[in-house]
Short mmCIF file of C-alpha atoms in Angstrom, two decimals:
data_model
loop_
_atom_site.label_atom_id
_atom_site.label_comp_id
_atom_site.label_asym_id
_atom_site.label_seq_id
_atom_site.Cartn_x
_atom_site.Cartn_y
_atom_site.Cartn_z
CA MET A 1 164.21 188.59 156.86
CA HIS A 2 161.93 189.94 153.91
CA PRO A 3 159.66 187.46 152.28
CA TRP A 4 160.86 187.79 148.98
CA ILE A 5 164.33 187.01 149.86
CA ARG A 6 164.58 183.05 149.96
CA PRO A 7 167.55 181.33 151.41
CA ALA A 8 170.06 180.06 149.01
CA ARG A 9 169.25 176.36 149.72
CA VAL A 10 165.76 176.82 148.56
CA VAL A 11 166.78 178.52 145.37
CA LEU A 12 169.04 175.78 144.49
CA ALA A 13 166.60 173.06 145.13
CA THR A 14 164.07 174.99 143.02
CA SER A 15 166.53 175.14 140.05
CA ALA A 16 167.28 171.67 140.28
CA LEU A 17 163.62 170.57 140.05
CA ALA A 18 163.20 172.72 137.05
CA LEU A 19 166.31 171.43 135.45
CA ALA A 20 165.06 167.62 136.10
CA GLY A 21 161.67 168.73 134.47
CA THR A 22 163.36 169.97 131.50
CA LEU A 23 165.57 167.05 130.97
CA THR A 24 162.30 164.78 131.30
CA ALA A 25 160.53 166.78 128.66
CA ALA A 26 163.28 166.48 126.17
CA GLN A 27 163.66 163.01 126.43
CA SER A 28 159.94 162.29 125.48
CA PRO A 29 158.98 163.26 122.10
CA LEU A 30 155.59 164.48 123.23
CA GLY A 31 157.49 166.47 125.89
CA ALA A 32 159.60 167.80 123.29
CA LEU A 33 156.64 169.21 121.38
CA ALA A 34 155.30 170.54 124.54
CA ALA A 35 158.49 172.34 125.41
CA ALA A 36 158.76 173.67 121.84
CA GLY A 37 155.11 174.81 121.97
CA GLY A 38 155.00 175.97 125.74
CA GLY A 39 158.55 176.95 126.72
CA ALA A 40 161.20 175.22 128.59
CA GLY A 41 159.09 175.45 132.16
CA ALA A 42 155.94 173.68 130.74
CA MET A 43 155.26 170.36 132.56
CA PRO A 44 154.03 167.37 130.48
CA SER A 45 150.87 166.13 130.94
CA PRO A 46 150.83 162.34 132.53
CA ALA A 47 149.54 160.71 129.46
CA ALA A 48 152.41 162.36 127.53
CA ALA A 49 154.91 161.52 130.35
CA HIS A 50 153.73 157.73 130.17
CA PRO A 51 152.42 156.84 126.87
CA SER A 52 150.23 153.81 127.03
CA PRO A 53 151.58 150.94 124.89
CA SER A 54 149.83 151.02 121.36
CA VAL A 55 147.44 148.21 120.78
CA SER A 56 148.17 146.47 117.29
CA PRO A 57 144.86 145.96 115.57
CA ALA A 58 143.32 142.43 115.88
CA PRO A 59 144.25 140.38 112.74
CA SER A 60 141.33 140.49 110.43
CA VAL A 61 139.61 137.09 109.87
CA SER A 62 139.16 136.19 106.09
CA PRO A 63 135.94 135.24 105.02
CA ALA A 64 135.07 131.46 104.83
CA PRO A 65 135.47 130.28 101.22
CA SER A 66 132.15 130.28 99.40
CA LEU A 67 130.90 126.91 97.94
CA SER A 68 131.72 127.11 94.08
CA PRO A 69 128.74 126.51 91.89
CA SER A 70 130.10 122.89 91.07
CA ALA A 71 130.31 122.27 94.91
CA SER A 72 126.50 123.18 95.52
CA LEU A 73 124.06 120.52 95.90
CA SER A 74 122.69 119.71 92.54
CA PRO A 75 118.92 119.34 92.24
CA SER A 76 119.48 115.66 91.37
CA ALA A 77 121.20 115.18 94.87
CA SER A 78 118.42 116.73 96.83
CA ALA A 79 116.17 114.14 98.33
CA SER A 80 112.73 114.40 96.66
CA PRO A 81 109.63 112.87 98.08
CA SER A 82 108.75 109.63 96.38
CA PRO A 83 105.24 110.01 94.82
CA ALA A 84 102.27 108.35 96.92
CA PRO A 85 101.40 104.86 96.09
CA THR A 86 97.66 106.12 94.83
CA ARG A 87 99.34 108.65 92.30
CA ASN A 88 101.51 105.79 90.86
CA ALA A 89 98.45 103.75 90.64
CA ALA A 90 96.71 106.56 88.83
CA ARG A 91 99.50 107.04 86.52
CA ALA A 92 99.65 103.52 85.66
CA ALA A 93 95.99 103.38 85.13
CA ARG A 94 96.07 106.37 82.83
CA SER A 95 99.03 104.81 80.66
CA ALA A 96 97.38 101.27 80.58
CA PRO A 97 95.57 100.63 77.28
CA ARG A 98 91.86 101.06 77.62
CA ARG A 99 89.45 98.15 76.85
CA VAL A 100 87.22 99.47 74.12
CA VAL A 101 83.66 98.05 74.72
CA PRO A 102 81.76 97.41 71.43
CA ARG A 103 78.31 98.40 71.05
CA TRP A 104 76.62 95.23 69.81
CA VAL A 105 77.90 91.52 69.99
CA LEU A 106 76.69 88.16 68.97
CA PRO A 107 74.80 86.66 71.86
CA MET A 108 76.51 83.23 71.63
CA ARG A 109 79.26 81.47 69.81
CA GLY A 110 77.65 79.23 67.35
CA SER A 111 76.17 78.55 63.84
CA LEU A 112 72.72 79.48 62.64
CA SER A 113 70.37 76.56 62.98
CA SER A 114 67.05 78.22 62.28
CA GLY A 115 66.00 81.44 60.73
CA PHE A 116 63.22 84.11 61.16
CA GLY A 117 59.90 83.32 59.64
CA VAL A 118 56.73 81.19 59.62
CA ARG A 119 57.41 77.76 60.79
CA TRP A 120 54.75 74.85 61.15
CA GLY A 121 52.18 77.67 60.62
CA VAL A 122 53.71 79.62 63.45
CA LEU A 123 55.79 82.79 63.06
CA HIS A 124 59.11 81.91 64.60
CA ALA A 125 59.96 85.38 65.72
CA GLY A 126 63.89 85.09 66.19
CA ILE A 127 66.92 82.95 65.00
CA ASP A 128 68.06 79.94 66.60
CA LEU A 129 72.12 79.72 67.53
CA ALA A 130 73.66 76.22 68.10
CA ASN A 131 77.17 74.98 68.51
CA GLY A 132 76.71 71.25 69.08
CA SER A 133 77.84 71.34 72.75
CA GLY A 134 74.67 70.10 74.17
CA GLY A 135 74.06 73.21 76.39
CA GLY A 136 76.10 75.08 78.68
CA SER A 137 77.65 77.51 76.45
CA PRO A 138 77.67 81.06 77.72
CA VAL A 139 75.34 83.63 76.73
CA PHE A 140 76.13 87.41 76.48
CA ALA A 141 73.99 90.75 76.32
CA ALA A 142 74.11 91.71 72.82
CA SER A 143 74.46 95.32 73.83
CA ALA A 144 74.15 97.56 76.94
CA GLY A 145 71.01 98.04 78.58
CA THR A 146 68.62 97.16 81.63
CA VAL A 147 67.31 93.67 82.27
CA THR A 148 63.38 93.85 82.19
CA ALA A 149 62.69 90.03 82.74
CA ALA A 150 64.44 87.03 83.73
CA ARG A 151 61.93 84.22 84.62
CA CYS A 152 60.74 80.64 83.63
CA THR A 153 58.07 81.10 81.10
CA SER A 154 57.03 77.42 80.78
CA PRO A 155 55.34 75.14 83.04
CA ASP A 156 58.48 73.58 84.34
CA CYS A 157 61.86 74.99 83.64
CA SER A 158 63.84 72.30 86.19
CA HIS A 159 64.50 69.72 83.33
CA ARG A 160 64.82 69.66 79.63
CA GLY A 161 61.76 70.55 77.47
CA SER A 162 60.29 69.09 74.33
CA LEU A 163 57.88 69.87 71.45
CA ALA A 164 54.84 69.21 73.97
CA MET A 165 56.42 72.14 76.60
CA PRO A 166 54.98 75.37 75.45
CA GLY A 167 56.92 78.61 76.13
CA TYR A 168 60.57 79.86 75.96
CA GLY A 169 61.49 77.94 79.09
CA ASN A 170 63.83 80.21 80.75
CA MET A 171 63.75 83.78 79.30
CA ILE A 172 65.76 87.11 79.33
CA ASP A 173 64.64 90.45 77.93
CA ILE A 174 66.92 93.32 78.04
CA ALA A 175 65.75 96.90 77.12
CA HIS A 176 68.29 98.92 74.80
CA ALA A 177 68.36 102.69 73.82
CA GLY A 178 66.21 103.56 70.76
CA GLY A 179 63.29 101.39 71.77
CA VAL A 180 65.21 98.04 71.07
CA THR A 181 64.59 95.05 72.93
CA THR A 182 66.52 91.72 72.86
CA ARG A 183 65.24 88.38 74.15
CA TYR A 184 67.10 85.14 74.96
CA GLY A 185 65.11 81.81 75.30
CA HIS A 186 65.47 78.27 76.42
CA LEU A 187 68.25 78.88 78.90
CA GLU A 188 69.50 76.41 81.08
CA ARG A 189 70.54 79.10 83.82
CA MET A 190 70.24 82.61 84.18
CA VAL A 191 72.69 84.72 86.11
CA VAL A 192 71.03 88.30 85.99
CA ARG A 193 67.86 89.67 87.79
CA PRO A 194 65.21 92.53 86.46
CA GLY A 195 66.55 95.96 87.01
CA GLN A 196 70.19 94.93 86.40
CA HIS A 197 72.18 96.96 84.26
CA VAL A 198 74.60 95.26 81.70
CA VAL A 199 76.80 96.07 78.93
CA ALA A 200 77.55 94.53 75.52
CA GLY A 201 79.30 91.16 76.30
CA SER A 202 77.96 91.07 79.96
CA LEU A 203 77.38 87.03 81.04
CA ILE A 204 73.81 86.77 81.32
CA GLY A 205 73.17 82.84 81.25
CA PHE A 206 74.05 79.74 79.91
CA GLU A 207 72.62 77.88 76.75
CA GLY A 208 70.03 75.28 77.55
CA ALA A 209 67.00 73.15 76.06
CA THR A 210 64.13 74.27 78.48
CA GLY A 211 60.68 75.12 77.17
CA ASN A 212 59.42 74.16 73.59
CA VAL A 213 62.70 72.57 71.78
CA THR A 214 63.95 69.78 69.94
CA GLY A 215 67.52 70.12 71.38
CA ALA A 216 69.96 72.58 73.09
CA HIS A 217 70.48 76.05 71.52
CA LEU A 218 69.88 79.81 72.07
CA HIS A 219 66.50 81.50 70.59
CA PHE A 220 67.28 85.24 70.10
CA GLU A 221 65.00 87.76 69.17
CA VAL A 222 65.28 91.45 68.39
CA HIS A 223 62.06 93.67 68.95
CA VAL A 224 61.97 97.50 67.90
CA GLY A 225 59.22 99.40 69.08
CA GLY A 226 57.50 96.38 70.53
CA SER A 227 57.33 94.40 67.24
CA ALA A 228 59.68 91.54 66.29
CA ILE A 229 62.09 91.97 63.45
CA ASN A 230 64.47 89.60 61.66
CA PRO A 231 67.65 89.72 63.86
CA LEU A 232 69.94 88.88 60.78
CA PRO A 233 69.72 92.05 58.85
CA PHE A 234 69.72 93.92 62.36
CA LEU A 235 73.09 92.32 63.30
CA ARG A 236 74.69 92.64 60.04
CA ALA A 237 74.07 96.41 60.42
CA HIS A 238 76.01 96.49 63.34
CA GLY A 239 79.07 94.49 61.64
CA LEU A 240 77.89 91.11 62.99
CA SER A 241 77.08 87.99 61.11
CA PRO A 242 76.42 84.23 62.74
CA HIS A 243 77.91 81.67 60.52
#
């Protein structure tokens, strides 16, 4: 038998396979397209014959709703650090009214009991202030300055003096600006020491009756350029006048 003559059984089987392929291609849309483009005898690709199920896109996630301006934290709602105590103290100190220190004050509350001038043939180089308390009234620095002397100037300052006792008794000198010095005599007690800085109104001692006295009082002097002057005009020039 010649090679090109095939048995009828083989021809029939081949025809049946071709017919089955044609039907399969016609049933599939992709196969129909392939058959239209490549003829009835074209075999569809495995992908065309068995299309994979389409995957639907994942549902999109909507963005989280943004906070409206009213819902956002306001500056007042945010926790602000409380100021430090030292800052509060400094603010209170600045807001507190400041005490104005005068330039000059009267050295003691009292009335003028003796003036400046010659008395009993001797210069009384200051004024005497008394208030009838019998001693112990506070004595103040008349102005800011430095204590240059604080000592007993009589033979004895431990008890009451007399006209027979010489000296100022317990005495304090204070040097001020402009070459001015003030003197405070006959003190019962002194509470400052030489070299100490004082301001107008600082407590420096207490009224007494030490040294050459007839009773308790404050002897007050003002020296300018080393010479004693009448304290009354000087005090009045600074708006002060003892009664």
